[in-house]
PDB file of C-alpha atoms in Angstrom:
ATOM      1  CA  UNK A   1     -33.456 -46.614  11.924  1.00  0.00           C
ATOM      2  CA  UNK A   2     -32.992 -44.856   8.574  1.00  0.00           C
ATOM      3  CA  UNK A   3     -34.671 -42.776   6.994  1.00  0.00           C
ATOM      4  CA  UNK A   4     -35.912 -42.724   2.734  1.00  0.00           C
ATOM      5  CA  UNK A   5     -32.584 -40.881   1.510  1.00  0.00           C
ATOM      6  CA  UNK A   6     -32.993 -37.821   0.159  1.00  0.00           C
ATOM      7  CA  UNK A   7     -32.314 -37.748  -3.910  1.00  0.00           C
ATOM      8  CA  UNK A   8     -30.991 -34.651  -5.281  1.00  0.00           C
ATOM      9  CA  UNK A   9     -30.521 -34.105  -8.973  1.00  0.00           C
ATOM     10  CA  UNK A  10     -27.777 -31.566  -9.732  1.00  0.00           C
ATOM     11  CA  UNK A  11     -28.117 -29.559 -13.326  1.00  0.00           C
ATOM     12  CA  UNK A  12     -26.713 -26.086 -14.555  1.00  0.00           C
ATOM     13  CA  UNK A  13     -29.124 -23.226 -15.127  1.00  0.00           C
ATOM     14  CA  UNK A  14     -30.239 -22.532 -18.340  1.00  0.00           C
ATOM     15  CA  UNK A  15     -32.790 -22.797 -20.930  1.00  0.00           C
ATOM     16  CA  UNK A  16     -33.025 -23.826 -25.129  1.00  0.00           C
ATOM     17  CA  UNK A  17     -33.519 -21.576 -27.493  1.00  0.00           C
ATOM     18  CA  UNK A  18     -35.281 -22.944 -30.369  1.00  0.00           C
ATOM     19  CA  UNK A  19     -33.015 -23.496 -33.702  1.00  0.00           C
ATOM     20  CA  UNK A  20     -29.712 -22.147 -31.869  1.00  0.00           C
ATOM     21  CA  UNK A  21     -29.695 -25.401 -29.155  1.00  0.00           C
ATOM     22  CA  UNK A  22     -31.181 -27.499 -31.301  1.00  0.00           C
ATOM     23  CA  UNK A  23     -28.319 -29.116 -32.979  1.00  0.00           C
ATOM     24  CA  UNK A  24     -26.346 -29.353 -30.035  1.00  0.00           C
ATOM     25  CA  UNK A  25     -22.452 -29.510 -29.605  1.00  0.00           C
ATOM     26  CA  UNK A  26     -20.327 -31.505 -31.658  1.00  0.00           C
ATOM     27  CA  UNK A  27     -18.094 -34.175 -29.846  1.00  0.00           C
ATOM     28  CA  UNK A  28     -15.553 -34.965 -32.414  1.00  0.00           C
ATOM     29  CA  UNK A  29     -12.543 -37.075 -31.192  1.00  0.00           C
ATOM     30  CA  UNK A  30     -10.461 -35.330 -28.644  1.00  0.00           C
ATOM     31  CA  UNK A  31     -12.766 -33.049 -28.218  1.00  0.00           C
ATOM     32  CA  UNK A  32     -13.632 -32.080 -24.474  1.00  0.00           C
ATOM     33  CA  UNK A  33     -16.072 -30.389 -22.737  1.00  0.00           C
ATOM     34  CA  UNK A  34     -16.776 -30.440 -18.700  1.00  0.00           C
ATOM     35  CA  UNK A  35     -19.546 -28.974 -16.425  1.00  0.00           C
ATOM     36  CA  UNK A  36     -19.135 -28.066 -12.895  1.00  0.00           C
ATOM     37  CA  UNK A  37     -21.572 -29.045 -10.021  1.00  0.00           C
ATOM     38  CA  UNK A  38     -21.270 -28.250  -6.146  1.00  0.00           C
ATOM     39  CA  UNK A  39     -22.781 -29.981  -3.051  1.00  0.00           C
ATOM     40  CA  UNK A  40     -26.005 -28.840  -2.506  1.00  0.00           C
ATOM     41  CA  UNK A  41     -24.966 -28.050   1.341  1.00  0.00           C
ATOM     42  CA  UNK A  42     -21.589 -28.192   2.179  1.00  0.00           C
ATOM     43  CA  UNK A  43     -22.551 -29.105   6.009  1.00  0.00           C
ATOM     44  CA  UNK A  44     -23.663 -32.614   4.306  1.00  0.00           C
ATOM     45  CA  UNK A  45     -22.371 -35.595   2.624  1.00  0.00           C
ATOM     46  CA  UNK A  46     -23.751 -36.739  -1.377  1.00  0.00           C
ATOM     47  CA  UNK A  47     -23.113 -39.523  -3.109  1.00  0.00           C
ATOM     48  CA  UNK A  48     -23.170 -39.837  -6.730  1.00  0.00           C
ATOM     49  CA  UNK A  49     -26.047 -42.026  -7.458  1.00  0.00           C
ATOM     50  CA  UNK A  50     -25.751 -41.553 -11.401  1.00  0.00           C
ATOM     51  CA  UNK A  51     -24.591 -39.681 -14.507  1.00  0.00           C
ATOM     52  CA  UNK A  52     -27.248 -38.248 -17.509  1.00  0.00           C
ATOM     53  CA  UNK A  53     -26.182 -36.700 -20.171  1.00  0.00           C
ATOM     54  CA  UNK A  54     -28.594 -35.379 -23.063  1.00  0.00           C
ATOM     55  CA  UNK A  55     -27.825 -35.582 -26.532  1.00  0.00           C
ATOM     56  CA  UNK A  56     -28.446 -33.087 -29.117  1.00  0.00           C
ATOM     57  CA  UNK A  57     -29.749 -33.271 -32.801  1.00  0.00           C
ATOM     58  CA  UNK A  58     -27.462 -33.979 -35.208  1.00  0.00           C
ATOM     59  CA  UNK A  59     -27.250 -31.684 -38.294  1.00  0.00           C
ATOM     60  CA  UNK A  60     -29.461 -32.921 -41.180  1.00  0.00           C
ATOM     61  CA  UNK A  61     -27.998 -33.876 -44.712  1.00  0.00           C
ATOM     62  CA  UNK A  62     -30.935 -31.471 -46.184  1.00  0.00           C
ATOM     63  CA  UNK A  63     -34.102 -29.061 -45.208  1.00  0.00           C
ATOM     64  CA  UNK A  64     -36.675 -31.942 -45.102  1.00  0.00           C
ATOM     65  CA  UNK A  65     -35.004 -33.487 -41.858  1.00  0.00           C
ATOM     66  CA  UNK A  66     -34.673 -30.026 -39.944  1.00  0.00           C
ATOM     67  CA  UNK A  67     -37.007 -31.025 -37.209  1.00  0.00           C
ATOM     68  CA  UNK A  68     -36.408 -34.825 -37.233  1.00  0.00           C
ATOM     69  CA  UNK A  69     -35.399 -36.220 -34.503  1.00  0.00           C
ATOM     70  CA  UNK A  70     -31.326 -37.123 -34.968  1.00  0.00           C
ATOM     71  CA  UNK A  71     -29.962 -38.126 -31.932  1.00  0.00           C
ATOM     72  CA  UNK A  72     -29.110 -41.531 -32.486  1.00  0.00           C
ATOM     73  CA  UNK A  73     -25.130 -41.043 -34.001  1.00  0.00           C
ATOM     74  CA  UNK A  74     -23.486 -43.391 -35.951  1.00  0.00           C
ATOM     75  CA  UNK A  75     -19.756 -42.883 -35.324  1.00  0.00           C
ATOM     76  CA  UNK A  76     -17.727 -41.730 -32.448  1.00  0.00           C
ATOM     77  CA  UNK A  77     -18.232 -42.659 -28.888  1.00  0.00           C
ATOM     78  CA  UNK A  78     -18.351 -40.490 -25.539  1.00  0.00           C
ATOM     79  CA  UNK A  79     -15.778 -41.140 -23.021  1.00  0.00           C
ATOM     80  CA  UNK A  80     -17.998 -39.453 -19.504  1.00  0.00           C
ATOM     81  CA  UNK A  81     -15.902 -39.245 -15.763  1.00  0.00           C
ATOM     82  CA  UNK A  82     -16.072 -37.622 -12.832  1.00  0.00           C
ATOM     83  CA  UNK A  83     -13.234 -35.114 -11.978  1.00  0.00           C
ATOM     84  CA  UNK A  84     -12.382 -33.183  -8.636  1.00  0.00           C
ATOM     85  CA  UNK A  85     -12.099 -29.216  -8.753  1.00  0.00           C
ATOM     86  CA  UNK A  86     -13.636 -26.216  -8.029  1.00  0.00           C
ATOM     87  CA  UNK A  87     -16.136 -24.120 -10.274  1.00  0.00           C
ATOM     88  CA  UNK A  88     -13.235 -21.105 -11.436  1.00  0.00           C
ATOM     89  CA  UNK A  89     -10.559 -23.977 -12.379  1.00  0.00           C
ATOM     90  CA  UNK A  90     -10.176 -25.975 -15.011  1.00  0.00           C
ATOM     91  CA  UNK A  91     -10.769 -30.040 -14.770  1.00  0.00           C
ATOM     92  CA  UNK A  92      -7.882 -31.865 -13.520  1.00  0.00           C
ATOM     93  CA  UNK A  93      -8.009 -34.482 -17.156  1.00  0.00           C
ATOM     94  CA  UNK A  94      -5.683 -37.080 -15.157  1.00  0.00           C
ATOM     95  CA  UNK A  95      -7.744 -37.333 -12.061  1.00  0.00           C
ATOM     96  CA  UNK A  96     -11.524 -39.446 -12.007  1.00  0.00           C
ATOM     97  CA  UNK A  97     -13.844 -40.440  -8.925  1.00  0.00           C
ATOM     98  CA  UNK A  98     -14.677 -43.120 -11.196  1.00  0.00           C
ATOM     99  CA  UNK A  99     -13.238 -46.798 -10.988  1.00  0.00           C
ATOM    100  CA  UNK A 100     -13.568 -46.193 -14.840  1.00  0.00           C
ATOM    101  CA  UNK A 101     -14.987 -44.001 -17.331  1.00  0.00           C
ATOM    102  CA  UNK A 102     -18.228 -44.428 -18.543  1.00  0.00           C
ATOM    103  CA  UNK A 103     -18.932 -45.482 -22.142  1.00  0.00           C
ATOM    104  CA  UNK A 104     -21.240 -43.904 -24.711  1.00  0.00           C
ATOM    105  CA  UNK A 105     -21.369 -45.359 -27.427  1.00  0.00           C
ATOM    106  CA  UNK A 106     -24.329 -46.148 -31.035  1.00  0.00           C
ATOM    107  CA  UNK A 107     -25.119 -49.311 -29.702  1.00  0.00           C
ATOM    108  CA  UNK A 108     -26.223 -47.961 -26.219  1.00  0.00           C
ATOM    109  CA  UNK A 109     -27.443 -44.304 -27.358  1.00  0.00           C
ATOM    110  CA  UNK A 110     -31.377 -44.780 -27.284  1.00  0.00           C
ATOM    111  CA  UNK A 111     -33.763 -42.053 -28.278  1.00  0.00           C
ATOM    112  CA  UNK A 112     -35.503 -41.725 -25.110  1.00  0.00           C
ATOM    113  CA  UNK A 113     -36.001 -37.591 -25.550  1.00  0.00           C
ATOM    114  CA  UNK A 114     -32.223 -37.147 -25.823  1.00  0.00           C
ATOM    115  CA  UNK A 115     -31.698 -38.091 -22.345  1.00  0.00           C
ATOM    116  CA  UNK A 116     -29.143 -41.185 -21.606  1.00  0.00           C
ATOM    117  CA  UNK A 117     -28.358 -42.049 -17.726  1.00  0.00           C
ATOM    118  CA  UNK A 118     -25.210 -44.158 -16.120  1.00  0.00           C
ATOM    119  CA  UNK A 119     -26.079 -45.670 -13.000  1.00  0.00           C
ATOM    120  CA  UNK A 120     -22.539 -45.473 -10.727  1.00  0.00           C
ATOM    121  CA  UNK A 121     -24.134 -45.930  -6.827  1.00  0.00           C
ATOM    122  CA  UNK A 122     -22.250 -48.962  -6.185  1.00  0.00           C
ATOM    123  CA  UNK A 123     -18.993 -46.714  -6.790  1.00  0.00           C
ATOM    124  CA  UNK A 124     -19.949 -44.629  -3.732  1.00  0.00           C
ATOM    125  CA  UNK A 125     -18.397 -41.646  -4.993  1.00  0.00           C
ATOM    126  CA  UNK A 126     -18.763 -39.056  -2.462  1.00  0.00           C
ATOM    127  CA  UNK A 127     -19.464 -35.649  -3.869  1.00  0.00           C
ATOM    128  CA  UNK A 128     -16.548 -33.257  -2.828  1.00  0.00           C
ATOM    129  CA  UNK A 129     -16.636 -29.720  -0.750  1.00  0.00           C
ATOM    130  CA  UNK A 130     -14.706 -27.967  -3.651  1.00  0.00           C
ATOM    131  CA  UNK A 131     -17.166 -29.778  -6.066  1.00  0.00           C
ATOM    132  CA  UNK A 132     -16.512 -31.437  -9.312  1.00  0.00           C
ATOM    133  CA  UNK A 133     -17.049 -31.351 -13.027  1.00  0.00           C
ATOM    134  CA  UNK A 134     -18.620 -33.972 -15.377  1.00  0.00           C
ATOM    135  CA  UNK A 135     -16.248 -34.318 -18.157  1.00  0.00           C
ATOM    136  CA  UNK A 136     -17.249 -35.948 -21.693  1.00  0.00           C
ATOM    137  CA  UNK A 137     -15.098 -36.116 -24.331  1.00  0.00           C
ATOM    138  CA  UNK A 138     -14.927 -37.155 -27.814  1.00  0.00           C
ATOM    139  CA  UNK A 139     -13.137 -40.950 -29.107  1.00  0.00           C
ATOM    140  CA  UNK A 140     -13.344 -42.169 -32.758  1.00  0.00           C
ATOM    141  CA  UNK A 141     -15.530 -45.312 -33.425  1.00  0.00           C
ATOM    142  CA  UNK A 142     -12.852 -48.054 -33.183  1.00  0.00           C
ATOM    143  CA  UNK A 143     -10.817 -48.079 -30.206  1.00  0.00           C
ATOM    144  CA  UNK A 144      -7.494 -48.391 -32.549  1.00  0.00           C
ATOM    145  CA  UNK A 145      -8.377 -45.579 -34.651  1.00  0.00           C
ATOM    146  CA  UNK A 146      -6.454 -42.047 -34.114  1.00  0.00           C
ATOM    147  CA  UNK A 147      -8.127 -38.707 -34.775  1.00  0.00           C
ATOM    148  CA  UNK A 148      -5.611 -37.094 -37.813  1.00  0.00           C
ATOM    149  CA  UNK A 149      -7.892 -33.648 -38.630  1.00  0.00           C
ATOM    150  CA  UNK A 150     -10.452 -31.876 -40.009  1.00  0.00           C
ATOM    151  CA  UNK A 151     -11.148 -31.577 -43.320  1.00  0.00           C
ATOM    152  CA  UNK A 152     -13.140 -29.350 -45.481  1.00  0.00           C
ATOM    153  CA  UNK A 153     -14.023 -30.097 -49.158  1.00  0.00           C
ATOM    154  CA  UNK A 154     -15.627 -27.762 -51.394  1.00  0.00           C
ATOM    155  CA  UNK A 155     -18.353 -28.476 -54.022  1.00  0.00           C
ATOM    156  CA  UNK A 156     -19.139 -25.781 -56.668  1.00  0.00           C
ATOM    157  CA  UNK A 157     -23.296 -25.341 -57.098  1.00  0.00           C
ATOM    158  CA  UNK A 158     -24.147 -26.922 -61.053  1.00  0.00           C
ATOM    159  CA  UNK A 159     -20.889 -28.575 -61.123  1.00  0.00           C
ATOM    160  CA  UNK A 160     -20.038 -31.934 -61.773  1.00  0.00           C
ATOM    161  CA  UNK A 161     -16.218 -31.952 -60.313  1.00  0.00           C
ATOM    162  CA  UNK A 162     -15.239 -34.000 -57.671  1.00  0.00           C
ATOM    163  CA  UNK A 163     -15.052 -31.909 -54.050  1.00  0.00           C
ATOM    164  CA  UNK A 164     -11.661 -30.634 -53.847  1.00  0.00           C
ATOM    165  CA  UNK A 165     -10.134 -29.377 -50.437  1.00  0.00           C
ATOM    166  CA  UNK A 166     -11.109 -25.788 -49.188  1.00  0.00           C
ATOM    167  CA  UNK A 167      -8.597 -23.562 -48.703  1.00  0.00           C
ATOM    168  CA  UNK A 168      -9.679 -21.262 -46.476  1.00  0.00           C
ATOM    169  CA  UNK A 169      -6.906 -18.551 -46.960  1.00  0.00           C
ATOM    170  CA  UNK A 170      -7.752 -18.545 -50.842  1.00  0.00           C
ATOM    171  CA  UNK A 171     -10.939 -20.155 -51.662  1.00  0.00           C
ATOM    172  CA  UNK A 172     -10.635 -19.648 -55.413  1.00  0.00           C
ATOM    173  CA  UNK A 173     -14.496 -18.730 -56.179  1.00  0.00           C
ATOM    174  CA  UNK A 174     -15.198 -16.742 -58.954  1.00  0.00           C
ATOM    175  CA  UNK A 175     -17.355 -13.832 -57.771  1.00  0.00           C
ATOM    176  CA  UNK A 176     -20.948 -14.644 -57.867  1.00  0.00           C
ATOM    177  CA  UNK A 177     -20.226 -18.233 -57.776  1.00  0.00           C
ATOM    178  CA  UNK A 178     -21.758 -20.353 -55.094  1.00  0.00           C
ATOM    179  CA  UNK A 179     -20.307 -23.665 -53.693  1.00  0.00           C
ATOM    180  CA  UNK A 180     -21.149 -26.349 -51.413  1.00  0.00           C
ATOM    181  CA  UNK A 181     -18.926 -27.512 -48.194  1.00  0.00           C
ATOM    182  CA  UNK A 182     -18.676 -30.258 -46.270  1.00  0.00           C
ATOM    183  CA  UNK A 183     -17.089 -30.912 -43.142  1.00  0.00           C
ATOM    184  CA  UNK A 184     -15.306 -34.184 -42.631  1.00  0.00           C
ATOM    185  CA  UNK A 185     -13.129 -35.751 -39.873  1.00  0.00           C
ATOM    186  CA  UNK A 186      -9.930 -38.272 -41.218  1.00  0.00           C
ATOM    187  CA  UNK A 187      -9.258 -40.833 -38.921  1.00  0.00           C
ATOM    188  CA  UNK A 188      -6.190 -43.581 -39.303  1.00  0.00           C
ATOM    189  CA  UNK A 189      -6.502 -47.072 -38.056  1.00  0.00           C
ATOM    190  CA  UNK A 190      -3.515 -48.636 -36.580  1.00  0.00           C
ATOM    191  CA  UNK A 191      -2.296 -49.657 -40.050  1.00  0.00           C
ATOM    192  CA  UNK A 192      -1.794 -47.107 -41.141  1.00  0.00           C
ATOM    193  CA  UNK A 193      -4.897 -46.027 -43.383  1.00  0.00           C
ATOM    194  CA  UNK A 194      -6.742 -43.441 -43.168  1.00  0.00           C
ATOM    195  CA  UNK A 195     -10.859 -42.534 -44.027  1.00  0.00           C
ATOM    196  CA  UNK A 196     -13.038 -39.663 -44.333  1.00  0.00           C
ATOM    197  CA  UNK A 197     -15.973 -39.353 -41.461  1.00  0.00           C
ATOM    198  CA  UNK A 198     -18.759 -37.252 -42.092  1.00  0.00           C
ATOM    199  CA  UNK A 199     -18.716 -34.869 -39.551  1.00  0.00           C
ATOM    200  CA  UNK A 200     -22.750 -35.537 -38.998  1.00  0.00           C
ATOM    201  CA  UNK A 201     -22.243 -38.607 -38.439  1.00  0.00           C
ATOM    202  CA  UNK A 202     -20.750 -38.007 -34.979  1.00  0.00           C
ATOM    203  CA  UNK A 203     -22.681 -37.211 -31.544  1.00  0.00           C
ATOM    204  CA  UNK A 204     -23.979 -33.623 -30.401  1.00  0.00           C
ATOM    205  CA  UNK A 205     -24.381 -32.855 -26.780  1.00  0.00           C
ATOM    206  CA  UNK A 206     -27.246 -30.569 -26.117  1.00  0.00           C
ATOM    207  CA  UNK A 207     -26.568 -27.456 -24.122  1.00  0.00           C
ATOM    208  CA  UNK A 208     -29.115 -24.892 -22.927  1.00  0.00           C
ATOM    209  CA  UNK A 209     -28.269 -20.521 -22.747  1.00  0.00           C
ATOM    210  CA  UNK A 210     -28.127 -18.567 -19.803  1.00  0.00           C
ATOM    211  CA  UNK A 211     -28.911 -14.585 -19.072  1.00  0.00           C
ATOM    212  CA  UNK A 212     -25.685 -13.803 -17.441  1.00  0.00           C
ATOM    213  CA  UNK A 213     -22.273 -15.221 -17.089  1.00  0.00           C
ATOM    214  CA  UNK A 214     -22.705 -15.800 -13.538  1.00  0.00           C
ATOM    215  CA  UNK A 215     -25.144 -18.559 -14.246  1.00  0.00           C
ATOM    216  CA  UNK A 216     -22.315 -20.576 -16.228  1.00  0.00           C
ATOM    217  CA  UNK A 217     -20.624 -23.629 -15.046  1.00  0.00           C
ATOM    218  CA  UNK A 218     -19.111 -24.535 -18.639  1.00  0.00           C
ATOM    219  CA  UNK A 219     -15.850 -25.535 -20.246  1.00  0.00           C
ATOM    220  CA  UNK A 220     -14.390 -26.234 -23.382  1.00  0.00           C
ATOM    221  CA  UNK A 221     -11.138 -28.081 -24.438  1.00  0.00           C
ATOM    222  CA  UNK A 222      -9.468 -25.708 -26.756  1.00  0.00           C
ATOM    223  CA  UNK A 223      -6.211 -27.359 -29.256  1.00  0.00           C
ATOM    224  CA  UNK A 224      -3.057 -26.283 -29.238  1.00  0.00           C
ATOM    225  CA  UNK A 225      -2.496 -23.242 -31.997  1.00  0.00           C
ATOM    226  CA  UNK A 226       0.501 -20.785 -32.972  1.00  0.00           C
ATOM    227  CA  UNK A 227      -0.298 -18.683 -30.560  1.00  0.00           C
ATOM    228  CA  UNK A 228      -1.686 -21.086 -27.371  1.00  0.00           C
ATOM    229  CA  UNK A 229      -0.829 -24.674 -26.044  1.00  0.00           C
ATOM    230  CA  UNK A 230      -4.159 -26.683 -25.829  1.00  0.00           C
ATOM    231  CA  UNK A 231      -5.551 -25.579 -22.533  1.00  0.00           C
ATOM    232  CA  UNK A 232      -9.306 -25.592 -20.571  1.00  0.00           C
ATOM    233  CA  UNK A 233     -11.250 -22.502 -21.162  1.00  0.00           C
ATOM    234  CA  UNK A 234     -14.511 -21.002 -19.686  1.00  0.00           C
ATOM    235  CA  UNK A 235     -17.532 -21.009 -22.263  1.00  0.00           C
ATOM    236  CA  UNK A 236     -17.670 -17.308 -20.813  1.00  0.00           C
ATOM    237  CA  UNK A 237     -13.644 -16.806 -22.602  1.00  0.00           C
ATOM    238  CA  UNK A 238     -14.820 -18.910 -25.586  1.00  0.00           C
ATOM    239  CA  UNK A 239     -17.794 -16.796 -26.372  1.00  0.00           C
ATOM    240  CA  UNK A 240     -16.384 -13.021 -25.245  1.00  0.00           C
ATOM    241  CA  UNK A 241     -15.342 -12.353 -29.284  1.00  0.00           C
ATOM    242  CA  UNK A 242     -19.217 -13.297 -30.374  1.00  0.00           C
ATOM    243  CA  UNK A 243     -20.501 -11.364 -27.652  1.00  0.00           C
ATOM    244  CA  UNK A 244     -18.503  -8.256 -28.314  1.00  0.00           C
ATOM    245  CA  UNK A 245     -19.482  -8.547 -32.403  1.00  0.00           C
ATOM    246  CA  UNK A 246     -22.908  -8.978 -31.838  1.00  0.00           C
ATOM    247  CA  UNK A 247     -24.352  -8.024 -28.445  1.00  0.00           C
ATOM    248  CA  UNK A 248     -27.838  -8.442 -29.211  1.00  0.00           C
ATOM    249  CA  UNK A 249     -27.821 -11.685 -30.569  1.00  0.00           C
ATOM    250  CA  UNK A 250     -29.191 -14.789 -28.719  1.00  0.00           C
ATOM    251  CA  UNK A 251     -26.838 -17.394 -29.924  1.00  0.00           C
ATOM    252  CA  UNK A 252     -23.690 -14.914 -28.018  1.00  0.00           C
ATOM    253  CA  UNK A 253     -24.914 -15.654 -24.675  1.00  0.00           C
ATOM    254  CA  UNK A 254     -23.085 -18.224 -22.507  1.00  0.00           C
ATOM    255  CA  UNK A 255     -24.745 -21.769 -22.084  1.00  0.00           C
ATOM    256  CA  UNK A 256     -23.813 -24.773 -19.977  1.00  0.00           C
ATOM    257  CA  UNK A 257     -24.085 -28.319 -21.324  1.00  0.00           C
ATOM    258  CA  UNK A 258     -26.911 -31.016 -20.447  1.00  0.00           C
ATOM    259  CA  UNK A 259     -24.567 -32.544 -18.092  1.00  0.00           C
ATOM    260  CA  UNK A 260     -26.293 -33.727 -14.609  1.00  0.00           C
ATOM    261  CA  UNK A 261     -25.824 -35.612 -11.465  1.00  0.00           C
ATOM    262  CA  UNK A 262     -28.127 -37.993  -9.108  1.00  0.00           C
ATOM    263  CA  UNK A 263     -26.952 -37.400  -5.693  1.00  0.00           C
ATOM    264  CA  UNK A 264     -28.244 -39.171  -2.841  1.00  0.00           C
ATOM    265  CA  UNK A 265     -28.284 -36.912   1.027  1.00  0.00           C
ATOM    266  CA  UNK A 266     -26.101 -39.492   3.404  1.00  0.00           C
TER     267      UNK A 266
END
C-alpha cells in the first residue's frame, strides 16, 4: 500500500522590491544564470516532478507602459536544465539530469502572473545529496542565428540625425547637451547577415532580494574580458562593488532568481 506522495516545492528566499525587481533580469543570448536547490532531507529520496520559472517585466519603450504588464517577449528563447553540484560551486554547463533541455520560447510564454511551469516527472530525475542548480540561459530567436554583440547607439535630444554608435570612452556631448541611448543586440544568421535586436524585445527573468548573503543561492555567467576568462560567479561576487559604493541602497543587496522545483517525497 502507498501512500499520497508528499509534494515539495523548492524556491530560494527572498522577496520583490517594488520598481528595483520589477523589470527583471535580462536573458540576452549566451547569457547564463543558475540557482541552487538542496534536498529537503538528505535521509530521503525527491524526484523532480517539474520546473517553473517566472518571468519578469520587460522594460517599456516610454513612461505610459511603466506598470503594464510586459512579460510576453518577442525575441530570444530560454534554454532551462537541470545540473548536478553543490550550493558553493559553480554549475557543471556540460552535465544535465535532463534527457533534454527544456524550451522557452514566445510562442509558449503565456501571461499567467509571470509564472511558466515544465512538467519533467516521467524523467524521474532523482534530486541529488550534493543538490543541484536550475540553469537558464539565453539563445537568439532562430536556432541558426549567432549572438555577435552589444550595441549602443546614441540619439541627441531635438535632433534629427540618425543614432550613431556610443562610444563610451569619448561620448562626444557638448556640455549641457542631453542624448538618448538605446541598447541593441546584433545577431548574424548563418549567411552571413547580420540585424539589430532591440534589447527589450528579449525575455527578463524575475528575481526577488534577500537581507543577507547567506540567504543567496544565485549565479551569474560572467564573459570573458582583458582581465578574466568567462567563468561562473556568485550574485554575492557580482554585487560586492555596488554594495561597497552604496551600502544603504536597496537595489545592492543580493537576490536569487524565480527559479523553482516540484519535488515529489519517494
Amino acid at each position: 500500500m502507498r501512500v499520497h506522495p508528499k509534494a515539495r516545492l523548492l524556491s530560494a528566499p527572498g522577496e520583490t522590491r517594488g520598481l528595483y525587481t520589477s523589470f527583471g533580469h535580462k536573458l540576452l543570448p549566451t547569457s547564463r544564470v543558475a540557482v541552487w536547490h538542496g534536498p529537503p532531507d538528505t535521509a530521503h529520496t525527491y524526484l523532480v516532478r517539474a520546473v517553473r520559472v517566472r518571468l519578469g517585466s520587460r522594460m517599456p519603450e516610454k513612461a505610459s507602459g511603466m506598470f503594464a504588464a510586459r512579460r510576453n517577449f518577442q525575441e530570444g528563447r530560454v534554454a532551462l536544465w537541470l545540473s548536478p553540484g553543490a550550493r558553493a560551486q559553480a554549475p557543471t554547463d556540460a552535465q544535465s539530469l535532463l534527457a533534454q533541455k527544456l524550451l522557452l520560447t514566445p510562442d509558449n510564454a503565456g501571461e499567467k502572473k509571470g509564472w511558466l511551469r515544465f512538467d519533467v516527472a516521467d524523467q524521474r530525475v532523482v534530486v541529488p545529496a550534493q543538490g543541484l542548480f536550475i540553469v537558464a540561459e539565453g539563445l537568439t530567436t532562430h536556432p541558426k542565428e549567432t549572438y555577435v554583440r552589444r550595441h549602443w547607439l546614441s540619439h541627441p535630444l531635438n535632433s534629427k540625425s540618425v543614432p550613431q554608435e556610443l562610444d563610451l570612452q569619448n561620448p562626444k556631448l557638448r556640455k549641457g547637451e542631453g542624448a538618448r541611448v538605446y541598447f541593441y543586440a546584433e545577431v548574424a544568421s548563418s549567411a552571413g547577415a547580420s540585424r539589430l535586436v532591440a534589447e527589450s524585445l528579449f525575455p527578463t527573468l524575475a528575481y526577488r532580494m534577500v537581507e543577507n548573503p547567506g540567504q543567496c543561492q544565485s549565479w551569474v555567467w560572467r564573459a570573458p574580458t582583458l582581465k578574466q576568462p568567462a567563468r561562473w560567479m556568485p550574485v554575492t561576487e557580482t554585487q560586492t562593488a555596488l554594495r561597497q559604493r552604496e551600502p544603504k541602497a536597496t537595489y545592492a543587496l543580493d537576490y536569487n532568481f524565480d527559479l523553482e522545483l516540484e519535488v515529489e517525497e519517494l
